[in-house]
Amino acid sequence: MKLYVIGLGPGDEKYLTAEARYALEACQVVVGYQRYLDLIQDLIKGKEQFSTPMGGELKRCRMALDFAAGGKPTALVCSGDAGVYGLAGPVYELAPEYAGVEILVIPGITAALAAAALLGAPLTNDFAVISLSDLLTPWEVIAARLSAAAAAGFPLCLYNPGSTKRKGHLEKACDIILGCRSTETVCGIVSCAGREGEQSRIMSLGELRNQKADMVTTVIVGGAETGLIGGKMVTLRGYRRD
Amino acid sequence: MKLYVIGLGPGDEKYLTAEARYALEACQVVVGYQRYLDLIQDLIKGKEQFSTPMGGELKRCRMALDFAAGGKPTALVCSGDAGVYGLAGPVYELAPEYAGVEILVIPGITAALAAAALLGAPLTNDFAVISLSDLLTPWEVIAARLSAAAAAGFPLCLYNPGSTKRKGHLEKACDIILGCRSTETVCGIVSCAGREGEQSRIMSLGELRNQKADMVTTVIVGGAETGLIGGKMVTLRGYRRD
């Protein structure tokens, strides 16, 4: 039976792709973090719905695989993209135990893209995506990646810059990046992209260092070719040389 | 007047977000590369349509800004995301010459996400996105970024790995990456994601080096935690330690 692993985008239904909508229609069971189920409630009314609390990612994947293995077309929903820090990975990890389940990954608008669109066009050229959460990756690995990507001039999109449990990560990350970028580097911070309370602000790397960030915050740190144009954060790509 | 810079996703309408659809409905003029206009023809029938050939990106942006400045709500369409190697950047570059035009960037499914979904879940964790086109970026800069990102262990998503004019870039890129990754590294190559002729193949970095790539190809090179599970390309994120 089919298991759709669906990226819902940042939250608002406007970000949902047609493919995600079809898959939600086609399934009988929907599994997800309760907050995401709430966001799509009018699309999944009448379907069997199951959630597990934050941190129960593997349990959520197993639950969805169990329903699909039991013969019910099932959707496992993720915010943003289904793959980027999403559940497509752990579903495939568990899949060998569930012969007969056909997995279909349905991509969605990941936070980097939604945040970039609100800030201007900071990801016009090459970029790196790094999560500051050290729940699953040791901080030393995160620090080394930040350092390498900053030195190579990439604009950086930072996911999970903070939470109630993890404080100070954004500050530490900024300090690493400041090792090879100016304090005046143009940065952007977006909260609740496409949801109630959406906020976006552009500021310098020096100011970013002192910002509070939580689980619904996405940060973009400009690269060598990133500047401010008309109040927007824009990375140039050299089209002027055409 | 409003200028919507819209990311259409990889091509097929299934990837279109609801927001992109509303914006196409709201506009009177649609500007884009002809191939992308063709892909959405049934959504924009009856609207004024204008295209410029490949390479005419700045001209296309100017055309769209002119229509919006002239009082017509206008859509400028890009494949993939509106920002990632898209036209949101050059539009903002030109915008100071067009007071009164309100720019709205509408994100879309970029090739990295569509390709990843077809290959499995290669972008579960941090990753870097790099274009191999040296039309606008010198090859030395591209080579340095490839080298830094490969050394830092990022899975790499490679855009524009080849074209009729630019041959050998994928081979050169693989040689750089092979400087710090095994020839057995799991890689994926996707052509025409979501379009007629869609193909995806998983292979080793050694094999990837000898592949032909064109403008509709996207390549993902696995990182330190990327492996093969049930024939799919999957990057682990350590959930097993939960």
GROMACS .gro file of C-alpha atoms in nm:
model
  484
    1MET     CA    1   0.000   0.000   0.000
    2LYS     CA    2   0.110   0.358  -0.058
    3LEU     CA    3   0.273   0.580   0.203
    4TYR     CA    4   0.293   0.944   0.094
    5VAL     CA    5   0.556   1.145   0.281
    6ILE     CA    6   0.432   1.496   0.219
    7GLY     CA    7   0.601   1.834   0.257
    8LEU     CA    8   0.329   2.085   0.345
    9GLY     CA    9   0.545   2.396   0.309
   10PRO     CA   10   0.579   2.651   0.589
   11GLY     CA   11   0.221   2.625   0.710
   12ASP     CA   12  -0.028   2.833   0.518
   13GLU     CA   13  -0.228   2.642   0.257
   14LYS     CA   14  -0.109   2.884  -0.009
   15TYR     CA   15   0.227   2.704  -0.009
   16LEU     CA   16   0.072   2.362  -0.070
   17THR     CA   17   0.147   2.207  -0.409
   18ALA     CA   18  -0.121   2.046  -0.620
   19GLU     CA   19   0.058   1.712  -0.578
   20ALA     CA   20   0.044   1.740  -0.197
   21ARG     CA   21  -0.327   1.817  -0.217
   22TYR     CA   22  -0.395   1.512  -0.438
   23ALA     CA   23  -0.202   1.289  -0.200
   24LEU     CA   24  -0.395   1.417   0.101
   25GLU     CA   25  -0.717   1.344  -0.089
   26ALA     CA   26  -0.599   0.995  -0.183
   27CYS     CA   27  -0.508   0.883   0.168
   28GLN     CA   28  -0.727   0.733   0.435
   29VAL     CA   29  -0.501   0.796   0.734
   30VAL     CA   30  -0.296   1.109   0.812
   31VAL     CA   31  -0.008   1.097   1.060
   32GLY     CA   32   0.182   1.407   1.175
   33TYR     CA   33   0.281   1.641   1.452
   34GLN     CA   34  -0.047   1.783   1.588
   35ARG     CA   35   0.042   2.142   1.503
   36TYR     CA   36   0.078   2.053   1.133
   37LEU     CA   37  -0.242   1.847   1.131
   38ASP     CA   38  -0.421   2.155   1.272
   39LEU     CA   39  -0.291   2.370   0.986
   40ILE     CA   40  -0.450   2.146   0.721
   41GLN     CA   41  -0.762   2.046   0.914
   42ASP     CA   42  -1.007   2.155   0.647
   43LEU     CA   43  -0.829   1.934   0.393
   44ILE     CA   44  -0.828   1.617   0.603
   45LYS     CA   45  -1.163   1.630   0.785
   46GLY     CA   46  -1.319   1.287   0.817
   47LYS     CA   47  -0.990   1.101   0.772
   48GLU     CA   48  -0.828   0.897   1.049
   49GLN     CA   49  -0.570   1.123   1.216
   50PHE     CA   50  -0.283   1.035   1.447
   51SER     CA   51  -0.008   1.239   1.604
   52THR     CA   52   0.290   1.187   1.833
   53PRO     CA   53   0.456   1.464   2.035
   54MET     CA   54   0.767   1.660   1.923
   55GLY     CA   55   1.073   1.434   1.952
   56GLY     CA   56   0.870   1.126   1.858
   57GLU     CA   57   0.980   1.136   1.495
   58LEU     CA   58   1.075   0.770   1.461
   59LYS     CA   59   0.754   0.664   1.635
   60ARG     CA   60   0.555   0.880   1.392
   61CYS     CA   61   0.730   0.718   1.095
   62ARG     CA   62   0.666   0.370   1.232
   63MET     CA   63   0.301   0.450   1.293
   64ALA     CA   64   0.260   0.565   0.933
   65LEU     CA   65   0.444   0.260   0.797
   66ASP     CA   66   0.223   0.035   1.012
   67PHE     CA   67  -0.097   0.185   0.872
   68ALA     CA   68   0.029   0.153   0.514
   69ALA     CA   69   0.146  -0.205   0.575
   70GLY     CA   70  -0.200  -0.276   0.716
   71GLY     CA   71  -0.356  -0.184   0.383
   72LYS     CA   72  -0.458   0.179   0.430
   73PRO     CA   73  -0.323   0.449   0.198
   74THR     CA   74  -0.147   0.677   0.444
   75ALA     CA   75  -0.001   1.027   0.449
   76LEU     CA   76   0.282   1.128   0.680
   77VAL     CA   77   0.297   1.507   0.682
   78CYS     CA   78   0.601   1.726   0.752
   79SER     CA   79   0.632   2.103   0.758
   80GLY     CA   80   0.846   2.251   0.483
   81ASP     CA   81   0.992   1.987   0.253
   82ALA     CA   82   0.944   1.614   0.314
   83GLY     CA   83   1.319   1.553   0.288
   84VAL     CA   84   1.504   1.858   0.422
   85TYR     CA   85   1.526   1.788   0.798
   86GLY     CA   86   1.203   1.599   0.728
   87LEU     CA   87   1.076   1.247   0.774
   88ALA     CA   88   1.149   1.096   0.430
   89GLY     CA   89   1.495   0.992   0.558
   90PRO     CA   90   1.384   0.804   0.870
   91VAL     CA   91   1.094   0.646   0.676
   92TYR     CA   92   1.342   0.497   0.428
   93GLU     CA   93   1.562   0.385   0.720
   94LEU     CA   94   1.272   0.186   0.863
   95ALA     CA   95   1.127   0.075   0.527
   96PRO     CA   96   1.323  -0.251   0.490
   97GLU     CA   97   1.111  -0.387   0.780
   98TYR     CA   98   0.793  -0.309   0.583
   99ALA     CA   99   0.798  -0.500   0.254
  100GLY     CA  100   0.500  -0.413   0.037
  101VAL     CA  101   0.478  -0.047   0.140
  102GLU     CA  102   0.534   0.181  -0.158
  103ILE     CA  103   0.689   0.510  -0.046
  104LEU     CA  104   0.623   0.829  -0.241
  105VAL     CA  105   0.803   1.146  -0.133
  106ILE     CA  106   0.620   1.468  -0.221
  107PRO     CA  107   0.842   1.776  -0.201
  108GLY     CA  108   0.731   2.100  -0.041
  109ILE     CA  109   0.847   2.460  -0.003
  110THR     CA  110   1.126   2.438   0.253
  111ALA     CA  111   1.178   2.725   0.499
  112ALA     CA  112   1.486   2.852   0.312
  113LEU     CA  113   1.277   2.928   0.004
  114ALA     CA  114   0.986   3.084   0.194
  115ALA     CA  115   1.217   3.297   0.407
  116ALA     CA  116   1.422   3.406   0.105
  117ALA     CA  117   1.108   3.516  -0.082
  118LEU     CA  118   1.003   3.733   0.214
  119LEU     CA  119   1.348   3.889   0.256
  120GLY     CA  120   1.408   3.960  -0.116
  121ALA     CA  121   1.639   3.736  -0.316
  122PRO     CA  122   1.927   3.629  -0.090
  123LEU     CA  123   1.967   3.280  -0.243
  124THR     CA  124   2.015   3.384  -0.607
  125ASN     CA  125   2.339   3.195  -0.633
  126ASP     CA  126   2.508   2.901  -0.454
  127PHE     CA  127   2.420   2.858  -0.085
  128ALA     CA  128   2.449   2.620   0.208
  129VAL     CA  129   2.177   2.499   0.445
  130ILE     CA  130   2.282   2.419   0.802
  131SER     CA  131   2.077   2.327   1.108
  132LEU     CA  132   2.194   2.466   1.443
  133SER     CA  133   2.018   2.190   1.637
  134ASP     CA  134   2.265   1.965   1.814
  135LEU     CA  135   2.003   1.710   1.916
  136LEU     CA  136   2.109   1.475   1.635
  137THR     CA  137   2.440   1.626   1.516
  138PRO     CA  138   2.731   1.706   1.753
  139TRP     CA  139   2.800   2.081   1.786
  140GLU     CA  140   3.162   2.028   1.670
  141VAL     CA  141   3.032   1.901   1.333
  142ILE     CA  142   2.793   2.196   1.303
  143ALA     CA  143   3.071   2.442   1.392
  144ALA     CA  144   3.306   2.291   1.134
  145ARG     CA  145   3.040   2.313   0.861
  146LEU     CA  146   2.955   2.674   0.951
  147SER     CA  147   3.319   2.764   0.938
  148ALA     CA  148   3.384   2.591   0.603
  149ALA     CA  149   3.072   2.734   0.437
  150ALA     CA  150   3.138   3.085   0.569
  151ALA     CA  151   3.499   3.075   0.449
  152ALA     CA  152   3.387   2.962   0.103
  153GLY     CA  153   3.159   3.266   0.069
  154PHE     CA  154   2.823   3.084   0.061
  155PRO     CA  155   2.515   3.265   0.184
  156LEU     CA  156   2.401   3.045   0.472
  157CYS     CA  157   2.048   2.943   0.555
  158LEU     CA  158   2.027   2.843   0.921
  159TYR     CA  159   1.748   2.611   1.034
  160ASN     CA  160   1.653   2.549   1.398
  161PRO     CA  161   1.853   2.850   1.520
  162GLY     CA  162   1.713   2.817   1.871
  163SER     CA  163   1.455   2.660   2.098
  164THR     CA  164   1.353   2.689   2.460
  165LYS     CA  165   1.607   2.418   2.546
  166ARG     CA  166   1.885   2.528   2.313
  167LYS     CA  167   1.980   2.887   2.381
  168GLY     CA  168   2.290   3.068   2.256
  169HIS     CA  169   2.333   2.863   1.937
  170LEU     CA  170   2.263   3.156   1.706
  171GLU     CA  171   2.511   3.371   1.897
  172LYS     CA  172   2.777   3.099   1.878
  173ALA     CA  173   2.709   3.046   1.507
  174CYS     CA  174   2.738   3.420   1.437
  175ASP     CA  175   3.070   3.429   1.622
  176ILE     CA  176   3.204   3.150   1.399
  177ILE     CA  177   3.082   3.325   1.083
  178LEU     CA  178   3.227   3.659   1.207
  179GLY     CA  179   3.564   3.484   1.191
  180CYS     CA  180   3.557   3.539   0.813
  181ARG     CA  181   3.276   3.787   0.747
  182SER     CA  182   3.229   4.152   0.836
  183THR     CA  183   2.997   4.254   1.117
  184GLU     CA  184   2.812   4.461   0.850
  185THR     CA  185   2.720   4.149   0.646
  186VAL     CA  186   2.351   4.172   0.547
  187CYS     CA  187   2.136   3.911   0.723
  188GLY     CA  188   1.768   3.832   0.748
  189ILE     CA  189   1.555   3.669   1.013
  190VAL     CA  190   1.205   3.533   0.948
  191SER     CA  191   0.952   3.404   1.200
  192CYS     CA  192   0.638   3.208   1.125
  193ALA     CA  193   0.672   3.232   0.745
  194GLY     CA  194   0.324   3.202   0.598
  195ARG     CA  195   0.162   3.162   0.937
  196GLU     CA  196  -0.011   3.389   1.185
  197GLY     CA  197   0.246   3.625   1.331
  198GLU     CA  198   0.474   3.624   1.024
  199GLN     CA  199   0.765   3.862   1.072
  200SER     CA  200   1.075   3.931   0.868
  201ARG     CA  201   1.359   4.168   0.948
  202ILE     CA  202   1.684   4.255   0.777
  203MET     CA  203   1.984   4.348   0.990
  204SER     CA  204   2.361   4.325   1.012
  205LEU     CA  205   2.548   4.011   1.123
  206GLY     CA  206   2.652   4.207   1.433
  207GLU     CA  207   2.286   4.265   1.525
  208LEU     CA  208   2.181   3.911   1.432
  209ARG     CA  209   2.418   3.781   1.699
  210ASN     CA  210   2.192   3.930   1.969
  211GLN     CA  211   1.857   3.814   1.832
  212LYS     CA  212   1.629   3.565   2.001
  213ALA     CA  213   1.542   3.270   1.780
  214ASP     CA  214   1.302   2.982   1.826
  215MET     CA  215   1.179   2.673   1.639
  216VAL     CA  216   0.972   2.880   1.394
  217THR     CA  217   1.262   3.109   1.304
  218THR     CA  218   1.474   3.082   0.988
  219VAL     CA  219   1.789   3.286   0.944
  220ILE     CA  220   1.975   3.377   0.625
  221VAL     CA  221   2.329   3.515   0.648
  222GLY     CA  222   2.442   3.696   0.335
  223GLY     CA  223   2.751   3.600   0.138
  224ALA     CA  224   3.017   3.796  -0.041
  225GLU     CA  225   2.774   3.917  -0.312
  226THR     CA  226   2.479   3.993  -0.084
  227GLY     CA  227   2.369   4.353  -0.027
  228LEU     CA  228   2.070   4.576   0.044
  229ILE     CA  229   1.866   4.709  -0.248
  230GLY     CA  230   1.559   4.919  -0.168
  231GLY     CA  231   1.533   4.762   0.176
  232LYS     CA  232   1.550   4.406   0.041
  233MET     CA  233   1.826   4.147   0.091
  234VAL     CA  234   1.962   4.062  -0.254
  235THR     CA  235   2.248   3.840  -0.370
  236LEU     CA  236   2.386   3.941  -0.708
  237ARG     CA  237   2.476   3.689  -0.976
  238GLY     CA  238   2.659   3.904  -1.223
  239TYR     CA  239   2.381   3.938  -1.480
  240ARG     CA  240   2.502   4.295  -1.540
  241ARG     CA  241   2.798   4.146  -1.725
  242ASP     CA  242   2.562   3.993  -1.984
  243MET     CA  243   0.131   4.801  -0.979
  244LYS     CA  244   0.219   4.447  -0.872
  245LEU     CA  245   0.492   4.235  -1.028
  246TYR     CA  246   0.475   3.872  -0.919
  247VAL     CA  247   0.803   3.683  -0.963
  248ILE     CA  248   0.677   3.325  -0.961
  249GLY     CA  249   0.858   2.996  -0.913
  250LEU     CA  250   0.668   2.734  -1.114
  251GLY     CA  251   0.855   2.431  -0.981
  252PRO     CA  252   1.024   2.182  -1.213
  253GLY     CA  253   0.758   2.193  -1.484
  254ASP     CA  254   0.458   1.975  -1.423
  255GLU     CA  255   0.155   2.154  -1.285
  256LYS     CA  256   0.147   1.914  -0.992
  257TYR     CA  257   0.439   2.108  -0.839
  258LEU     CA  258   0.261   2.444  -0.860
  259THR     CA  259   0.167   2.597  -0.525
  260ALA     CA  260  -0.175   2.747  -0.460
  261GLU     CA  261  -0.008   3.087  -0.420
  262ALA     CA  262   0.153   3.063  -0.766
  263ARG     CA  263  -0.183   2.971  -0.916
  264TYR     CA  264  -0.357   3.271  -0.753
  265ALA     CA  265  -0.085   3.503  -0.879
  266LEU     CA  266  -0.116   3.370  -1.235
  267GLU     CA  267  -0.492   3.429  -1.212
  268ALA     CA  268  -0.443   3.783  -1.078
  269CYS     CA  269  -0.207   3.900  -1.351
  270GLN     CA  270  -0.288   4.044  -1.690
  271VAL     CA  271   0.054   3.993  -1.852
  272VAL     CA  272   0.285   3.689  -1.825
  273VAL     CA  273   0.653   3.715  -1.914
  274GLY     CA  274   0.887   3.415  -1.926
  275TYR     CA  275   1.111   3.188  -2.125
  276GLN     CA  276   0.886   3.035  -2.394
  277ARG     CA  277   0.942   2.677  -2.275
  278TYR     CA  278   0.801   2.764  -1.930
  279LEU     CA  279   0.507   2.957  -2.077
  280ASP     CA  280   0.426   2.644  -2.280
  281LEU     CA  281   0.421   2.432  -1.965
  282ILE     CA  282   0.149   2.646  -1.803
  283GLN     CA  283  -0.044   2.736  -2.120
  284ASP     CA  284  -0.380   2.614  -1.993
  285LEU     CA  285  -0.347   2.840  -1.687
  286ILE     CA  286  -0.264   3.158  -1.878
  287LYS     CA  287  -0.477   3.133  -2.190
  288GLY     CA  288  -0.615   3.470  -2.295
  289LYS     CA  289  -0.350   3.668  -2.106
  290GLU     CA  290  -0.089   3.881  -2.281
  291GLN     CA  291   0.226   3.668  -2.310
  292PHE     CA  292   0.582   3.770  -2.386
  293SER     CA  293   0.907   3.578  -2.398
  294THR     CA  294   1.274   3.644  -2.465
  295PRO     CA  295   1.525   3.377  -2.567
  296MET     CA  296   1.758   3.194  -2.322
  297GLY     CA  297   2.034   3.431  -2.213
  298GLY     CA  298   1.799   3.730  -2.225
  299GLU     CA  299   1.732   3.722  -1.851
  300LEU     CA  300   1.787   4.092  -1.781
  301LYS     CA  301   1.575   4.186  -2.083
  302ARG     CA  302   1.297   3.960  -1.957
  303CYS     CA  303   1.310   4.126  -1.613
  304ARG     CA  304   1.302   4.472  -1.766
  305MET     CA  305   1.008   4.379  -1.987
  306ALA     CA  306   0.812   4.257  -1.684
  307LEU     CA  307   0.901   4.569  -1.481
  308ASP     CA  308   0.793   4.788  -1.775
  309PHE     CA  309   0.451   4.622  -1.795
  310ALA     CA  310   0.398   4.655  -1.420
  311ALA     CA  311   0.515   5.018  -1.425
  312GLY     CA  312   0.268   5.077  -1.708
  313GLY     CA  313  -0.019   4.975  -1.482
  314LYS     CA  314  -0.072   4.609  -1.568
  315PRO     CA  315  -0.045   4.343  -1.297
  316THR     CA  316   0.232   4.124  -1.434
  317ALA     CA  317   0.379   3.779  -1.368
  318LEU     CA  318   0.740   3.692  -1.443
  319VAL     CA  319   0.769   3.315  -1.435
  320CYS     CA  320   1.080   3.107  -1.355
  321SER     CA  321   1.125   2.732  -1.345
  322GLY     CA  322   1.197   2.592  -1.001
  323ASP     CA  323   1.211   2.858  -0.732
  324ALA     CA  324   1.182   3.229  -0.813
  325GLY     CA  325   1.499   3.304  -0.619
  326VAL     CA  326   1.738   3.008  -0.651
  327TYR     CA  327   1.926   3.083  -0.977
  328GLY     CA  328   1.600   3.259  -1.063
  329LEU     CA  329   1.494   3.606  -1.165
  330ALA     CA  330   1.396   3.757  -0.827
  331GLY     CA  331   1.758   3.876  -0.782
  332PRO     CA  332   1.794   4.063  -1.114
  333VAL     CA  333   1.441   4.206  -1.075
  334TYR     CA  334   1.543   4.362  -0.742
  335GLU     CA  335   1.867   4.486  -0.903
  336LEU     CA  336   1.665   4.677  -1.164
  337ALA     CA  337   1.378   4.776  -0.932
  338PRO     CA  338   1.523   5.111  -0.813
  339GLU     CA  339   1.462   5.241  -1.167
  340TYR     CA  340   1.092   5.148  -1.138
  341ALA     CA  341   0.938   5.336  -0.844
  342GLY     CA  342   0.578   5.234  -0.788
  343VAL     CA  343   0.621   4.868  -0.884
  344GLU     CA  344   0.543   4.640  -0.592
  345ILE     CA  345   0.747   4.318  -0.618
  346LEU     CA  346   0.612   3.995  -0.472
  347VAL     CA  347   0.833   3.686  -0.482
  348ILE     CA  348   0.644   3.357  -0.484
  349PRO     CA  349   0.863   3.059  -0.398
  350GLY     CA  350   0.850   2.730  -0.588
  351ILE     CA  351   0.985   2.376  -0.566
  352THR     CA  352   1.348   2.414  -0.666
  353ALA     CA  353   1.519   2.131  -0.859
  354ALA     CA  354   1.712   2.015  -0.551
  355LEU     CA  355   1.388   1.925  -0.371
  356ALA     CA  356   1.222   1.760  -0.671
  357ALA     CA  357   1.534   1.559  -0.753
  358ALA     CA  358   1.582   1.456  -0.390
  359ALA     CA  359   1.223   1.331  -0.366
  360LEU     CA  360   1.272   1.113  -0.675
  361LEU     CA  361   1.605   0.971  -0.554
  362GLY     CA  362   1.493   0.900  -0.196
  363ALA     CA  363   1.596   1.131   0.086
  364PRO     CA  364   1.952   1.252   0.015
  365LEU     CA  365   1.903   1.601   0.167
  366THR     CA  366   1.784   1.495   0.512
  367ASN     CA  367   2.053   1.697   0.682
  368ASP     CA  368   2.275   1.998   0.597
  369PHE     CA  369   2.362   2.042   0.228
  370ALA     CA  370   2.511   2.284  -0.022
  371VAL     CA  371   2.373   2.397  -0.357
  372ILE     CA  372   2.625   2.483  -0.629
  373SER     CA  373   2.580   2.571  -0.996
  374LEU     CA  374   2.842   2.440  -1.240
  375SER     CA  375   2.763   2.710  -1.495
  376ASP     CA  376   3.054   2.949  -1.542
  377LEU     CA  377   2.856   3.192  -1.754
  378LEU     CA  378   2.812   3.428  -1.458
  379THR     CA  379   3.059   3.290  -1.201
  380PRO     CA  380   3.428   3.222  -1.278
  381TRP     CA  381   3.520   2.852  -1.271
  382GLU     CA  382   3.786   2.917  -1.004
  383VAL     CA  383   3.513   3.036  -0.765
  384ILE     CA  384   3.298   2.732  -0.845
  385ALA     CA  385   3.596   2.498  -0.795
  386ALA     CA  386   3.681   2.656  -0.460
  387ARG     CA  387   3.321   2.620  -0.338
  388LEU     CA  388   3.302   2.256  -0.454
  389SER     CA  389   3.624   2.180  -0.275
  390ALA     CA  390   3.522   2.353   0.051
  391ALA     CA  391   3.175   2.197   0.058
  392ALA     CA  392   3.307   1.850  -0.026
  393ALA     CA  393   3.575   1.871   0.244
  394ALA     CA  394   3.312   1.978   0.501
  395GLY     CA  395   3.106   1.664   0.430
  396PHE     CA  396   2.797   1.832   0.284
  397PRO     CA  397   2.585   1.642   0.035
  398LEU     CA  398   2.606   1.860  -0.276
  399CYS     CA  399   2.326   1.947  -0.510
  400LEU     CA  400   2.469   2.051  -0.847
  401TYR     CA  401   2.265   2.273  -1.078
  402ASN     CA  402   2.342   2.333  -1.446
  403PRO     CA  403   2.590   2.042  -1.460
  404GLY     CA  404   2.624   2.076  -1.836
  405SER     CA  405   2.490   2.223  -2.157
  406THR     CA  406   2.567   2.195  -2.527
  407LYS     CA  407   2.822   2.475  -2.488
  408ARG     CA  408   2.966   2.374  -2.154
  409LYS     CA  409   3.095   2.019  -2.166
  410GLY     CA  410   3.320   1.850  -1.914
  411HIS     CA  411   3.207   2.053  -1.612
  412LEU     CA  412   3.049   1.756  -1.436
  413GLU     CA  413   3.367   1.552  -1.491
  414LYS     CA  414   3.584   1.835  -1.355
  415ALA     CA  415   3.351   1.881  -1.057
  416CYS     CA  416   3.360   1.508  -0.978
  417ASP     CA  417   3.740   1.513  -0.991
  418ILE     CA  418   3.747   1.795  -0.734
  419ILE     CA  419   3.501   1.613  -0.508
  420LEU     CA  420   3.698   1.288  -0.548
  421GLY     CA  421   3.985   1.475  -0.381
  422CYS     CA  422   3.812   1.415  -0.049
  423ARG     CA  423   3.540   1.156  -0.115
  424SER     CA  424   3.552   0.791  -0.210
  425THR     CA  425   3.479   0.681  -0.565
  426GLU     CA  426   3.201   0.466  -0.408
  427THR     CA  427   3.012   0.771  -0.275
  428VAL     CA  428   2.642   0.733  -0.354
  429CYS     CA  429   2.519   0.987  -0.610
  430GLY     CA  430   2.199   1.050  -0.801
  431ILE     CA  431   2.125   1.208  -1.135
  432VAL     CA  432   1.779   1.328  -1.238
  433SER     CA  433   1.664   1.449  -1.580
  434CYS     CA  434   1.341   1.634  -1.657
  435ALA     CA  435   1.200   1.606  -1.304
  436GLY     CA  436   0.823   1.622  -1.330
  437ARG     CA  437   0.830   1.658  -1.708
  438GLU     CA  438   0.798   1.427  -2.003
  439GLY     CA  439   1.103   1.204  -2.016
  440GLU     CA  440   1.165   1.210  -1.638
  441GLN     CA  441   1.455   0.982  -1.546
  442SER     CA  442   1.642   0.924  -1.222
  443ARG     CA  443   1.941   0.699  -1.164
  444ILE     CA  444   2.155   0.624  -0.862
  445MET     CA  445   2.524   0.546  -0.914
  446SER     CA  446   2.868   0.585  -0.762
  447LEU     CA  447   3.071   0.908  -0.780
  448GLY     CA  448   3.313   0.720  -1.004
  449GLU     CA  449   3.033   0.645  -1.252
  450LEU     CA  450   2.883   0.994  -1.223
  451ARG     CA  451   3.210   1.136  -1.354
  452ASN     CA  452   3.137   0.982  -1.695
  453GLN     CA  453   2.772   1.082  -1.728
  454LYS     CA  454   2.636   1.324  -1.982
  455ALA     CA  455   2.447   1.613  -1.830
  456ASP     CA  456   2.242   1.894  -1.983
  457MET     CA  457   2.036   2.193  -1.873
  458VAL     CA  458   1.749   1.978  -1.747
  459THR     CA  459   1.974   1.758  -1.533
  460THR     CA  460   2.017   1.790  -1.157
  461VAL     CA  461   2.285   1.598  -0.971
  462ILE     CA  462   2.309   1.512  -0.602
  463VAL     CA  463   2.640   1.388  -0.460
  464GLY     CA  464   2.604   1.210  -0.129
  465GLY     CA  465   2.786   1.315   0.187
  466ALA     CA  466   2.949   1.129   0.471
  467GLU     CA  467   2.616   0.996   0.601
  468THR     CA  468   2.459   0.910   0.265
  469GLY     CA  469   2.403   0.548   0.168
  470LEU     CA  470   2.179   0.313  -0.028
  471ILE     CA  471   1.869   0.170   0.138
  472GLY     CA  472   1.640  -0.052  -0.069
  473GLY     CA  473   1.769   0.106  -0.389
  474LYS     CA  474   1.708   0.462  -0.265
  475MET     CA  475   1.965   0.731  -0.186
  476VAL     CA  476   1.926   0.819   0.181
  477THR     CA  477   2.118   1.051   0.413
  478LEU     CA  478   2.090   0.954   0.777
  479ARG     CA  479   2.036   1.208   1.051
  480GLY     CA  480   2.096   1.001   1.357
  481TYR     CA  481   1.734   0.954   1.466
  482ARG     CA  482   1.831   0.604   1.579
  483ARG     CA  483   2.005   0.765   1.875
  484ASP     CA  484   1.674   0.913   1.997
   0.00000   0.00000   0.00000
